[in-house]
Coordinates of C-alpha atoms in Angstrom, one line a residue:
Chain A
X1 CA 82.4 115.9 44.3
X2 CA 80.9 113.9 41.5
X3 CA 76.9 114.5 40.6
X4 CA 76.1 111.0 41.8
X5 CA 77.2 111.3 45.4
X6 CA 74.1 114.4 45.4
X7 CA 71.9 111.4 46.8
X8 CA 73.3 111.1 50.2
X9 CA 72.8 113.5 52.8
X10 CA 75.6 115.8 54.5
X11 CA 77.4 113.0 56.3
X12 CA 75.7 110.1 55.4
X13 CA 72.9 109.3 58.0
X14 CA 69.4 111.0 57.4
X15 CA 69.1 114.5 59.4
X16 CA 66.0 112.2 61.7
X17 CA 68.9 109.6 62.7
X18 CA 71.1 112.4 63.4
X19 CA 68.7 114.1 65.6
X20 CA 67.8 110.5 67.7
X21 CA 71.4 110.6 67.9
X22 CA 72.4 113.9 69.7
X23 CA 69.7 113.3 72.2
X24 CA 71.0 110.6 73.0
X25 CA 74.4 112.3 73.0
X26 CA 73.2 115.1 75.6
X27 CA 71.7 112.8 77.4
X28 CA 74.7 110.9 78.1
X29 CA 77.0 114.1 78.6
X30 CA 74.0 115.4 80.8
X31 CA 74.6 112.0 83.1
X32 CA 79.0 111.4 82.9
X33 CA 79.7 107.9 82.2
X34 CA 75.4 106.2 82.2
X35 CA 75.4 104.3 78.8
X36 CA 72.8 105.6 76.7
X37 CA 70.4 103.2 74.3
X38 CA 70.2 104.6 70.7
X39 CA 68.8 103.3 68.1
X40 CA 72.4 102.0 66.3
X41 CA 71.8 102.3 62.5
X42 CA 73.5 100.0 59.8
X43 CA 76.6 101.5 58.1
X44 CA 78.3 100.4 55.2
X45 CA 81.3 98.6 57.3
X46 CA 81.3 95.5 59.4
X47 CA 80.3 95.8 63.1
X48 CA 84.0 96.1 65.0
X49 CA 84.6 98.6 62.5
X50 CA 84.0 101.4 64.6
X51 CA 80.0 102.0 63.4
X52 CA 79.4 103.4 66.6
X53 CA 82.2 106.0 66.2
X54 CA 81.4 106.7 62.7
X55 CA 77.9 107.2 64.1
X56 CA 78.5 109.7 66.4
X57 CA 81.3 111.5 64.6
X58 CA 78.3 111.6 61.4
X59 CA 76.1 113.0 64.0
X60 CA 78.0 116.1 65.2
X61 CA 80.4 116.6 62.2
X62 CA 79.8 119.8 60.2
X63 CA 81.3 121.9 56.9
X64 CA 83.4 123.5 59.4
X65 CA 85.0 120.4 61.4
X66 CA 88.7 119.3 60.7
X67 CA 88.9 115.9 61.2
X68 CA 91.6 113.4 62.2
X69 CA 90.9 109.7 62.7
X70 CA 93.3 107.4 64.6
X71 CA 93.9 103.4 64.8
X72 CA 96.1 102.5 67.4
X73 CA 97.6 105.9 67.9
X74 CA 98.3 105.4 64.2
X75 CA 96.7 107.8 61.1
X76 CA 97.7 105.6 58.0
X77 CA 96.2 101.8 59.0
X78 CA 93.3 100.7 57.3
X79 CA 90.7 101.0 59.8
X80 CA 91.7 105.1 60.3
X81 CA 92.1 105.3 56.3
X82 CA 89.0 104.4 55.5
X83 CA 86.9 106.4 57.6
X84 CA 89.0 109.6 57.1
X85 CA 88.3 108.4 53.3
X86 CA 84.4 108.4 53.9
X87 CA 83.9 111.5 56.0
X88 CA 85.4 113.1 53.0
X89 CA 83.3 111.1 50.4
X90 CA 79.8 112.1 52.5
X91 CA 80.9 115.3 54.4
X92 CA 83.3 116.4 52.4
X93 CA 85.3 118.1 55.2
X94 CA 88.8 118.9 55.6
X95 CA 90.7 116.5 57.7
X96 CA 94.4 116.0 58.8
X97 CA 96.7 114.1 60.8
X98 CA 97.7 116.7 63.3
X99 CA 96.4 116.5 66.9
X100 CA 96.5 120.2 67.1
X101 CA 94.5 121.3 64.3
X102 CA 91.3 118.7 64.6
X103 CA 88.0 119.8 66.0
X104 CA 86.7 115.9 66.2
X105 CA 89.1 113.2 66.4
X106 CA 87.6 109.4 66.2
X107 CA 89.7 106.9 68.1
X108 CA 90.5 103.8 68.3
X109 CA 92.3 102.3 71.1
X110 CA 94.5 105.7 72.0
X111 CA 94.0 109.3 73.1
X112 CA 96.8 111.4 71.6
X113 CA 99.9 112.4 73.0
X114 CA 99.5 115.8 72.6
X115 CA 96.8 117.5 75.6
X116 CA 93.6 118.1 73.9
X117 CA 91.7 121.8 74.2
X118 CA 88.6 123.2 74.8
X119 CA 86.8 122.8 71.7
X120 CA 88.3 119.4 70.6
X121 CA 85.8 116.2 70.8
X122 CA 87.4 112.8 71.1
X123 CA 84.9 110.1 69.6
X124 CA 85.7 106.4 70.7
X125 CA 84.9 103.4 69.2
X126 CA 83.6 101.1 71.7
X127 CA 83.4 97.0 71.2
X128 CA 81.9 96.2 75.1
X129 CA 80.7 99.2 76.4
X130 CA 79.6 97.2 79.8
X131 CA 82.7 97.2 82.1
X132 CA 80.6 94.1 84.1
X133 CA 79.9 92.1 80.9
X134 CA 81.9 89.5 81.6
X135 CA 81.4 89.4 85.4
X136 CA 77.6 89.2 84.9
X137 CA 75.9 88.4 81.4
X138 CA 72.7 89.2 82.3
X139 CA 71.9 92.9 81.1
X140 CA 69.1 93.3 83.3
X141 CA 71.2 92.4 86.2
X142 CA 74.1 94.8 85.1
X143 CA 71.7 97.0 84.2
X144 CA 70.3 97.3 88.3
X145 CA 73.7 97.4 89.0
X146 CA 74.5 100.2 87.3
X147 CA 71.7 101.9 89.2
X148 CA 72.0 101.0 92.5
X149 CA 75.6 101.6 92.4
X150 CA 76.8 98.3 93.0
X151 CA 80.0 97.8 92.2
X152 CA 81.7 95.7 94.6
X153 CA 82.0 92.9 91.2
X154 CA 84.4 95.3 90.0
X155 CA 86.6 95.2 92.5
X156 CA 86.4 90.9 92.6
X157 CA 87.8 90.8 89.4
X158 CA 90.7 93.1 90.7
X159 CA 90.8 90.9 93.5
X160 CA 91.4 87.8 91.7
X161 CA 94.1 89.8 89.6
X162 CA 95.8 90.4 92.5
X163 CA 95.6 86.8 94.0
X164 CA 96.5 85.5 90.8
X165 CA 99.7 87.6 89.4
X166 CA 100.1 89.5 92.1
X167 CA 99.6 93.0 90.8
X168 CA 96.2 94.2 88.9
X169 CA 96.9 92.6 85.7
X170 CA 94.5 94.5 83.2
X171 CA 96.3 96.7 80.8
X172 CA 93.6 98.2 78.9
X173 CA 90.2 98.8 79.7
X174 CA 90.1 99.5 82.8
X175 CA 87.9 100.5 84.7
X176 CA 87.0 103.9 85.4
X177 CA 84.8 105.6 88.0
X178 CA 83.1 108.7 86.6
X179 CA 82.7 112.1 88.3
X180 CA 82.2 109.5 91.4
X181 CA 79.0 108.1 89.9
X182 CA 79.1 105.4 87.2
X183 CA 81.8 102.7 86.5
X184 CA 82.6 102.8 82.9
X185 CA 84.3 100.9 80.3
X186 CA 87.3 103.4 78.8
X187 CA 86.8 101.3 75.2
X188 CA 90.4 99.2 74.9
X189 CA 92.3 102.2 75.2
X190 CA 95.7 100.9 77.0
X191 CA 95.3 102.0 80.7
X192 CA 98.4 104.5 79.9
X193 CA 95.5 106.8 78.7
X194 CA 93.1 106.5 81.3
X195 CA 94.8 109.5 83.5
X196 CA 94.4 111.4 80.3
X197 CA 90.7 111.1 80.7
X198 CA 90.8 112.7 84.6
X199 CA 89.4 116.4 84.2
X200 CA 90.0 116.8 80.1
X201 CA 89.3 120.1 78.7
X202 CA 87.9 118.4 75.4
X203 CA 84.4 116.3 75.1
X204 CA 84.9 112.6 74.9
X205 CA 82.2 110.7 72.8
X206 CA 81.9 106.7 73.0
X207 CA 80.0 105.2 70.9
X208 CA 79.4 101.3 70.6
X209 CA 77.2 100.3 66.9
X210 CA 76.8 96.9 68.1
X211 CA 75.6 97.0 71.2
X212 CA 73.7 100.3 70.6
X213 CA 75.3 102.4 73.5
X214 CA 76.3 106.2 73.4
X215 CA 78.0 107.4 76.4
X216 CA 80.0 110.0 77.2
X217 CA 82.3 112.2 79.9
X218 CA 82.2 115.9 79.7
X219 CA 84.9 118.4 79.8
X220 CA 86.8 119.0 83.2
X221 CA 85.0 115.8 84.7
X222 CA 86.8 113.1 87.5
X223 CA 87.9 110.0 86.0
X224 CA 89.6 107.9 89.1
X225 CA 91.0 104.1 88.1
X226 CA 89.4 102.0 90.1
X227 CA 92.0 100.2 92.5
X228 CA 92.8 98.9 96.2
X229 CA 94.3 101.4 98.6
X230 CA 97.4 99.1 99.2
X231 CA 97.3 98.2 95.3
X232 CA 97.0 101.5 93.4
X233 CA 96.6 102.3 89.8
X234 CA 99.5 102.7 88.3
X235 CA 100.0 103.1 84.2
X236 CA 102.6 101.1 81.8
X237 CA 106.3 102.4 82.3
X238 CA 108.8 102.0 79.4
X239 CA 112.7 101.2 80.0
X240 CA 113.3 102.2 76.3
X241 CA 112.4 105.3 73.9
X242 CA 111.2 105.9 71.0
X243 CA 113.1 104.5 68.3
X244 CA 112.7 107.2 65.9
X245 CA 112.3 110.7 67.8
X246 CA 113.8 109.5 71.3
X247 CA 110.3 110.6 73.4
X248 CA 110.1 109.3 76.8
X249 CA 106.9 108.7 78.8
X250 CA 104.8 108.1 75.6
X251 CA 102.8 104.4 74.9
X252 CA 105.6 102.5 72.9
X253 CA 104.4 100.0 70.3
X254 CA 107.3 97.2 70.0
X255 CA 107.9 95.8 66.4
X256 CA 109.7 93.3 65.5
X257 CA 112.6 93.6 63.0
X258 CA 113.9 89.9 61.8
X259 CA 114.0 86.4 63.3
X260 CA 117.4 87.2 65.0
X261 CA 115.9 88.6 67.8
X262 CA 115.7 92.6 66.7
X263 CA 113.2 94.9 67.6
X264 CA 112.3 98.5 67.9
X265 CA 110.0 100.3 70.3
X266 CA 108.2 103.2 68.4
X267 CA 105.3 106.1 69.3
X268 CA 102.1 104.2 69.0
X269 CA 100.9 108.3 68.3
X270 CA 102.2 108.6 64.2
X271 CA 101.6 112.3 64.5
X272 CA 103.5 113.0 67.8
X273 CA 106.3 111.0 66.6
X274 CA 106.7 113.1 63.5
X275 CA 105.7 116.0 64.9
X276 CA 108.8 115.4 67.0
X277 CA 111.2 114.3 64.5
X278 CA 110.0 117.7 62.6
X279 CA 111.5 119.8 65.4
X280 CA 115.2 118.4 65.1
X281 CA 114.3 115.2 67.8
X282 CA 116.2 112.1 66.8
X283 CA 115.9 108.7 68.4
X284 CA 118.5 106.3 68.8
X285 CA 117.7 103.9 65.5
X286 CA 117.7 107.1 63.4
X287 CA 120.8 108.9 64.2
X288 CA 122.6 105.2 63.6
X289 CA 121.0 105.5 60.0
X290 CA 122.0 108.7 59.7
X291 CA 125.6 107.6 60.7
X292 CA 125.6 104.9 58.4
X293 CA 124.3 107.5 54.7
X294 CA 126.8 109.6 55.7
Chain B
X1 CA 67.9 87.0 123.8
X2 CA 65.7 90.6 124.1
X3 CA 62.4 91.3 124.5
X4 CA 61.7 92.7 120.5
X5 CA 61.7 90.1 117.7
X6 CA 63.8 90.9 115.5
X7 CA 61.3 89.3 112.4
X8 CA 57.7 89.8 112.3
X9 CA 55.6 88.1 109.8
X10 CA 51.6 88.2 109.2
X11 CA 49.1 86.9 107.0
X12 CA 51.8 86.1 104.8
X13 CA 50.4 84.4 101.5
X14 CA 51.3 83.5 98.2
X15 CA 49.3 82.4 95.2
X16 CA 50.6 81.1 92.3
X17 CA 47.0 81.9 90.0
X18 CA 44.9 79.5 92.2
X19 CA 47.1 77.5 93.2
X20 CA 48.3 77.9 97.2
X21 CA 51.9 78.7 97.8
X22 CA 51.4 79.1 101.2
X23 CA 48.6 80.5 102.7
X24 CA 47.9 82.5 106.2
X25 CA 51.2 82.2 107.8
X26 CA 52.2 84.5 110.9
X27 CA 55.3 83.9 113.5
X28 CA 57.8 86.4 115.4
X29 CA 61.3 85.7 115.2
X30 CA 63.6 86.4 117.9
X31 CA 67.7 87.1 117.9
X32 CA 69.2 84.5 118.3
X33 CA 66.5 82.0 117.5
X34 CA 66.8 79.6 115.1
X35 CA 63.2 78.0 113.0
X36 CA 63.3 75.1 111.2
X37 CA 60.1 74.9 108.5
X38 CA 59.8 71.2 107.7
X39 CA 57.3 69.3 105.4
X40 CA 57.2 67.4 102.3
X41 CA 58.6 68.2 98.8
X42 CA 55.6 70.7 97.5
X43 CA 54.6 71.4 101.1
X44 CA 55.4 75.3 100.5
X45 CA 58.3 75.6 102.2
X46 CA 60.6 76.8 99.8
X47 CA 58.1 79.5 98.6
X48 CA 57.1 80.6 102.1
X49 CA 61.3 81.3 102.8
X50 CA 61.5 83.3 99.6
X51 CA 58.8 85.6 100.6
X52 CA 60.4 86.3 103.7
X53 CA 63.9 86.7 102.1
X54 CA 62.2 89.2 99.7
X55 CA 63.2 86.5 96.7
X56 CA 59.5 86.2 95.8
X57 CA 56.9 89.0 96.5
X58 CA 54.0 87.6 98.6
X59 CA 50.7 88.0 97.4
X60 CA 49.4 89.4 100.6
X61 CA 50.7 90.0 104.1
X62 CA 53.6 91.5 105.6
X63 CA 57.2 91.2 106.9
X64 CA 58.7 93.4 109.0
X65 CA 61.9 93.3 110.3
X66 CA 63.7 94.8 112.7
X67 CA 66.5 97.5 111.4
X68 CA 69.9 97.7 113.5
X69 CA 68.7 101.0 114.4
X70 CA 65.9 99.1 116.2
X71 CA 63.6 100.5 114.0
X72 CA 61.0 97.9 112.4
X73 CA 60.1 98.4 108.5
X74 CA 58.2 96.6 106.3
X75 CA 60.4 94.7 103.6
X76 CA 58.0 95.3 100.8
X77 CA 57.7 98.9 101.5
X78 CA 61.7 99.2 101.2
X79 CA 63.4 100.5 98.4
X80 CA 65.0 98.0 95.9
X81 CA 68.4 99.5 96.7
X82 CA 67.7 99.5 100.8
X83 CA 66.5 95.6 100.1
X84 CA 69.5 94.3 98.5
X85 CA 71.9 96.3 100.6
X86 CA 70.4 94.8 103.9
X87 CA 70.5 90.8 101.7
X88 CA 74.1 91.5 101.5
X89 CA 74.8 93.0 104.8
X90 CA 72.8 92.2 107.3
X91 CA 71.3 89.0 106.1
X92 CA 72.3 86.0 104.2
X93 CA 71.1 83.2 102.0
X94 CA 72.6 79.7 102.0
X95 CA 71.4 78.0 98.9
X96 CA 70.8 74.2 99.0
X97 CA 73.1 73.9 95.5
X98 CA 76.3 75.9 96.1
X99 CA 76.3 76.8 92.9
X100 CA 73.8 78.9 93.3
X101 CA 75.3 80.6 95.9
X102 CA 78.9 81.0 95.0
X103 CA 80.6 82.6 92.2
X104 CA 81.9 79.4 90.5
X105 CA 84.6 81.0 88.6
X106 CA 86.5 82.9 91.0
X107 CA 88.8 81.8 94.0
X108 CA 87.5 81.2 97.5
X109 CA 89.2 83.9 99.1
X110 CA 87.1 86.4 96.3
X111 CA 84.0 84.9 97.0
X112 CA 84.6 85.4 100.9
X113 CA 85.7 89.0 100.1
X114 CA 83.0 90.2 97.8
X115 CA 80.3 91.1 100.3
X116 CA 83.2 93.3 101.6
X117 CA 84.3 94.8 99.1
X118 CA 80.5 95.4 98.1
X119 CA 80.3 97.5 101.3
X120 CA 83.1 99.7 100.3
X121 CA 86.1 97.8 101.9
X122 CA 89.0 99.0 99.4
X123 CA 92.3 97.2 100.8
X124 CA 93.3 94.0 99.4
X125 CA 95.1 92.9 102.4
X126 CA 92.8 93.4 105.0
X127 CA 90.4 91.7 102.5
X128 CA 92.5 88.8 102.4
X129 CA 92.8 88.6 105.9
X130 CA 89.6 88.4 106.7
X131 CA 88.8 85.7 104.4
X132 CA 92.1 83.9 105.2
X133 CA 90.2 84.2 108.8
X134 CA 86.7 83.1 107.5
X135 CA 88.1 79.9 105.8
X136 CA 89.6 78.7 108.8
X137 CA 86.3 79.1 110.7
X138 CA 84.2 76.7 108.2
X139 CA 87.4 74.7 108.5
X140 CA 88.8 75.1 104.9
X141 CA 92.7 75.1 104.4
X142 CA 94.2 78.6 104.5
X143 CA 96.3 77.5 101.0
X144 CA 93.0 76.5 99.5
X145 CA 92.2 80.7 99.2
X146 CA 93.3 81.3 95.5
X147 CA 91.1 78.1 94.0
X148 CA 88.0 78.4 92.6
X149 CA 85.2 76.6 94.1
X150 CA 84.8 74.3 91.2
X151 CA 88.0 72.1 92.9
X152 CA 86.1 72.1 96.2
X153 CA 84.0 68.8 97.5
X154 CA 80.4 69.7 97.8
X155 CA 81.1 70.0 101.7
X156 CA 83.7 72.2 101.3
X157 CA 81.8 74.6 98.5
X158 CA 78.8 74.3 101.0
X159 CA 81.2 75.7 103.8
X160 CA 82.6 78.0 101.6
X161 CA 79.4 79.3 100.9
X162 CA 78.1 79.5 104.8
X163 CA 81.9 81.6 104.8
X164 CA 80.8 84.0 102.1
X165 CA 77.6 85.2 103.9
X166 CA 78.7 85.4 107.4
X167 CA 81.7 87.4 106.1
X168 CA 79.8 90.8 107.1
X169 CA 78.2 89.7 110.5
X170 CA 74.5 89.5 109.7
X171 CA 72.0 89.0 111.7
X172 CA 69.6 86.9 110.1
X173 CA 70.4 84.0 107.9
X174 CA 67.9 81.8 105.8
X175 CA 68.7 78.2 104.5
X176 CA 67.8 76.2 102.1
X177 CA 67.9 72.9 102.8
X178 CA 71.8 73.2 103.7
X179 CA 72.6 69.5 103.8
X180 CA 70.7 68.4 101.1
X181 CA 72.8 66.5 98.6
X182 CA 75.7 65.7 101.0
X183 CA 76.5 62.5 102.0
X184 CA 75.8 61.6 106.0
X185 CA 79.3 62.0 108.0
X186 CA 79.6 65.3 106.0
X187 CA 76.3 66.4 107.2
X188 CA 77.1 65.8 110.6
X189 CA 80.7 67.9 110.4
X190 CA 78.4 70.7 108.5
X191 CA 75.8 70.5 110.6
X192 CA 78.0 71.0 113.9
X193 CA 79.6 73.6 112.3
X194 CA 76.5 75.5 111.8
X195 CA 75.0 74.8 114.8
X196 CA 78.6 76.4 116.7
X197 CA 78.8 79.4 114.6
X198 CA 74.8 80.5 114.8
X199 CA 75.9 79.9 118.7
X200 CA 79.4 82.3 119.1
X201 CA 77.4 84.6 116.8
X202 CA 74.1 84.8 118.0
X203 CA 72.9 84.4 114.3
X204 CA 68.7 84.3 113.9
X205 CA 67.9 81.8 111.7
X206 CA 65.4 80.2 109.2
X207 CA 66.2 76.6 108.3
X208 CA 64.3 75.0 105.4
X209 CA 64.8 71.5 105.5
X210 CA 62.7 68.2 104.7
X211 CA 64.9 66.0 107.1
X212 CA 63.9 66.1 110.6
X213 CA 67.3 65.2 112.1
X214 CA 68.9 68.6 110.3
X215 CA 65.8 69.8 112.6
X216 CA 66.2 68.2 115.9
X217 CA 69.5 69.4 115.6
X218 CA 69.3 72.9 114.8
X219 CA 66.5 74.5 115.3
X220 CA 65.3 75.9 118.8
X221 CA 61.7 75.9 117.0
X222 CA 60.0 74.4 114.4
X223 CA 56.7 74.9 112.1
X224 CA 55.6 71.9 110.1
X225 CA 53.7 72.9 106.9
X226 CA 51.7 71.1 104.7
X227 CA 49.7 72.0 101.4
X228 CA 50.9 75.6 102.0
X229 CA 49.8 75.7 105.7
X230 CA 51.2 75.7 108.6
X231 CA 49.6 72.9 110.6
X232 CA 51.5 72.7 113.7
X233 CA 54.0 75.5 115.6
X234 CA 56.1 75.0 119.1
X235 CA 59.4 73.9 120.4
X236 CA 61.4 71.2 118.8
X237 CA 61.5 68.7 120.7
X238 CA 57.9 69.2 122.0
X239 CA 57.0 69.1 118.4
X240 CA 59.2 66.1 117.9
X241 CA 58.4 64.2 120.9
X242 CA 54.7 64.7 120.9
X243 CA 53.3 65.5 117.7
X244 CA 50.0 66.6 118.0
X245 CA 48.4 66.8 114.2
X246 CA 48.1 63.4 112.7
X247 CA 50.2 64.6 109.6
X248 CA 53.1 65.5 112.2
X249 CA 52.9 62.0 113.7
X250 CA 53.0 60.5 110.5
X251 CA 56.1 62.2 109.4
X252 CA 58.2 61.6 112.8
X253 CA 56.9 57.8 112.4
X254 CA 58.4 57.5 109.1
X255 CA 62.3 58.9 110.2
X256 CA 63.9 55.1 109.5
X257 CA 65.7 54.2 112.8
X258 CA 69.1 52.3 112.0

């Protein structure tokens, strides 16, 4: 660490920010899924950035954590780069790529492959953290909502889905009901992840900069999907597998090849697909290549 | 009809600084009943209908209504949350602008369905059923269920919106001037309409209006308001036919005969 970097504090934010902050943190894990008001601070990236993740991770982060940040299941895009770059400017902590070895984890849009433990936090970066937003704008009214447990809008919107397309259309977030209390807004996650989020032994954080909300579910707490009895949930099936290390039953990101037509479906989770490919686990795309060096 | 009103209201005021609302007013409401409040524009009888739909607080009196349990409470001693779960069971609101009533940007058969589903009603085709049901009651197409209510005529979104409170069989239904803005032929089909369904269902109900025909037809009793008071009180057609208060005779002189 260079001298001039002595002028911020451990992690950036001032140790009174950070203390406004975990209230409100323990506030929200001490009431699963109510969106807490914090006072959201300015950091030095663009709101959408994930300032409300960066906030919270900031927050609880110490010497000690290992941390991994994800975009898109991904740990080499720009959006995870950067912050895993700054935590290690301003905190100076180790981080790495591997699921397994993290203590805090910042997310955007996925929840790793791999089951996370006791111990692990899971921070989200949350755009909308109002699941009703765009069924009622008025935040006094979702607001009363919220605490008179009305949530009969929710289930309009699915309605409509239904009358519309025929199935419940909404691939990512969707709604959850937590530990049978509050209907919460899983952050864009794809809705492949939300049965990840049922009774999890780690601690998932959301934070949202923008809108100034911190909330959070606790370890071993009941996520449900909202849905009709004669419509259930149900989560994104994939025909293919992965291109590279041949998993099945893992969120597939498609990318396209050429303009012929050609395209590959690939782990969205970097890590897991390496991690895989590590242990001898070859997909279909890479065992052609490998026919073709040799 | 039973002995026990089901509505009780008394001393029931409201003050806008010093300005009169309405002032003083006190009736019983009984199943079944329906109460036309007429008067001019700025008479108070807007304001006195949304203190007794708990819309507006009233600056003094109280309203007391009678729980399904039989069990009368006082609306403005209620809980927030035990207020707006009897509005969306028990009770409903017909707005004069449908607009106001329905939700504009989702299909009729949702709008139907939401007071449903509110209560805890979790299968979609039951849901549908019903409001496939409800739409042929107000007389709306059954293959008009998955448009929104912005493609409806204003009879039709006014229908739709008598559909969307009755969905959950209340008891008590307040209207705003229900026909007000719709042309005369529609009237009458909306006005027949209402006046067979508050029948087969044995709806209470408190009709707003500033056209005394909507009255005549309707109601079973009517209070004519000016100024914020209520200046006369009795039957209809008593009411109608022999208007006792000057003001009254004035305004069932004035109805244009064609």
């Amino acid at each position: 660490m260079t001298a001039d970097l002595a002028t911020y504090n451990f992690a950036y934010l001032d140790e009174q920010t950070k203390r406004m902050i975990r209230r409100a943190i323990l506030k929200a894990i001490a009431i699963p899924g109510y969106q807490v008001p914090f006072a959201s601070r300015e950091m030095p990236m663009p709101y959408g950035w994930g300032t409300g993740g960066v906030q919270v991770t900031a927050s609880i982060i110490g010497p000690e954590d290992v941390l991994k940040v994800i975009d898109q299941g991904a740990d080499d895009t720009t959006n995870a780069v950067s912050i895993r770059a700054f935590f290690q400017k301003v905190a100076d902590v180790a981080v790495t790529t591997h699921t397994k070895d993290a203590t805090i984890i910042q997310t955007r849009h996925r929840i790793p492959e791999q089951k996370l433990t006791e111990g692990q936090i899971l921070v989200y970066q949350v755009p909308i953290p109002e699941p009703l937003r765009f069924l009622e704008p008025r935040e006094t009214e979702t607001r009363k909502m919220h605490a008179l447990e009305e949530y009969g809008l929710m289930h309009v919107k699915l309605y409509e889905d239904i009358a519309i397309n025929g199935r419940i259309s909404k691939t990512y977030a969707y709604p959850v009901k937590v530990d049978g209390r509050y209907v919460m807004d899983p952050s864009p996650t794809p809705k492949f992840d939300n049965p990840k989020m049922h009774m999890s032994d780690a601690l998932q954080l959301f934070g949202a900069g923008r809108e100034k909300r911190i909330y959070a579910v606790p370890p071993h707490t009941q996520v449900v999907s909202l849905d009709f009895e004669d419509y259930p949930f149900e989560i994104q099936k994939f025909e293919q597998d992965c291109a590279l290390c041949g998993a099945h039953g893992v969120y597939l990101d498609e990318v396209v090849l050429d303009d012929k037509g050609g395209r590959m479906f690939v782990c969205s989770d970097t890590d897991h697909c390496e991690d895989r490919r590590e242990h001898g686990h070859v997909g279909a795309m890479l065992a052609t290549d490998r026919e073709a060096a040799e | 009809m039973t002995d026990t009103p089901l509505l009780k209201v008394s001393g029931v005021s409201k003050f806008y600084g010093s300005r009169i609302g309405c002032k003083d007013v006190n009736f019983e409401l009984w199943p079944g009943e329906v109460l036309a409040i007429v008067g001019e524009s700025g008479s108070g009888k807007t304001t006195l209908l949304n203190c007794l739909s708990t819309r507006l607080m009233p600056t003094a009196g109280s309203v007391e209504y009678r729980m399904r349990d039989g069990n009368f409470r006082d609306l403005y001693h209620m809980s927030e949350a035990e207020r707006r779960f009897l509005m969306r069971t028990d009770w409903g609101f017909v707005h004069q602008n449908p607009a106001d009533g329905l939700r504009m940007t989702v299909s009729a058969g949702a709008n139907v369905g939401e007071r449903l589903m509110a209560v805890g009603d979790r299968h979609y085709g039951r849901i549908r059923e019903t409001a496939t049901d409800w739409l042929g009651r107000v007389e709306i197409s059954a293959d008009r269920i998955d448009d929104q209510p912005r493609a409806f005529s204003g009879g039709m979104r006014q229908r739709l919106q008598i559909a969307r409170n009755l969905v959950t069989g209340p008891r008590l239904v307040f209207m705003d001037e229900p026909t007000g803005g719709l042309d005369v032929s529609v009237q009458a089909r909306l006005l027949d309409l209402v006046r067979g369904l508050v029948n087969d269902l044995g709806l209470a109900a408190i009709v707003v209006t500033h056209d005394l025909a909507v009255a005549r037809l309707l109601s079973h009793r009517m209070m004519v308001m000016k100024d914020g008071h209520v200046i006369e009180h009795g039957l209809t057609d008593r009411v109608l036919d022999d208007p006792r208060e000057p003001y009254t005779q004035l305004l069932v002189s004035s109805i244009l005969q064609v």
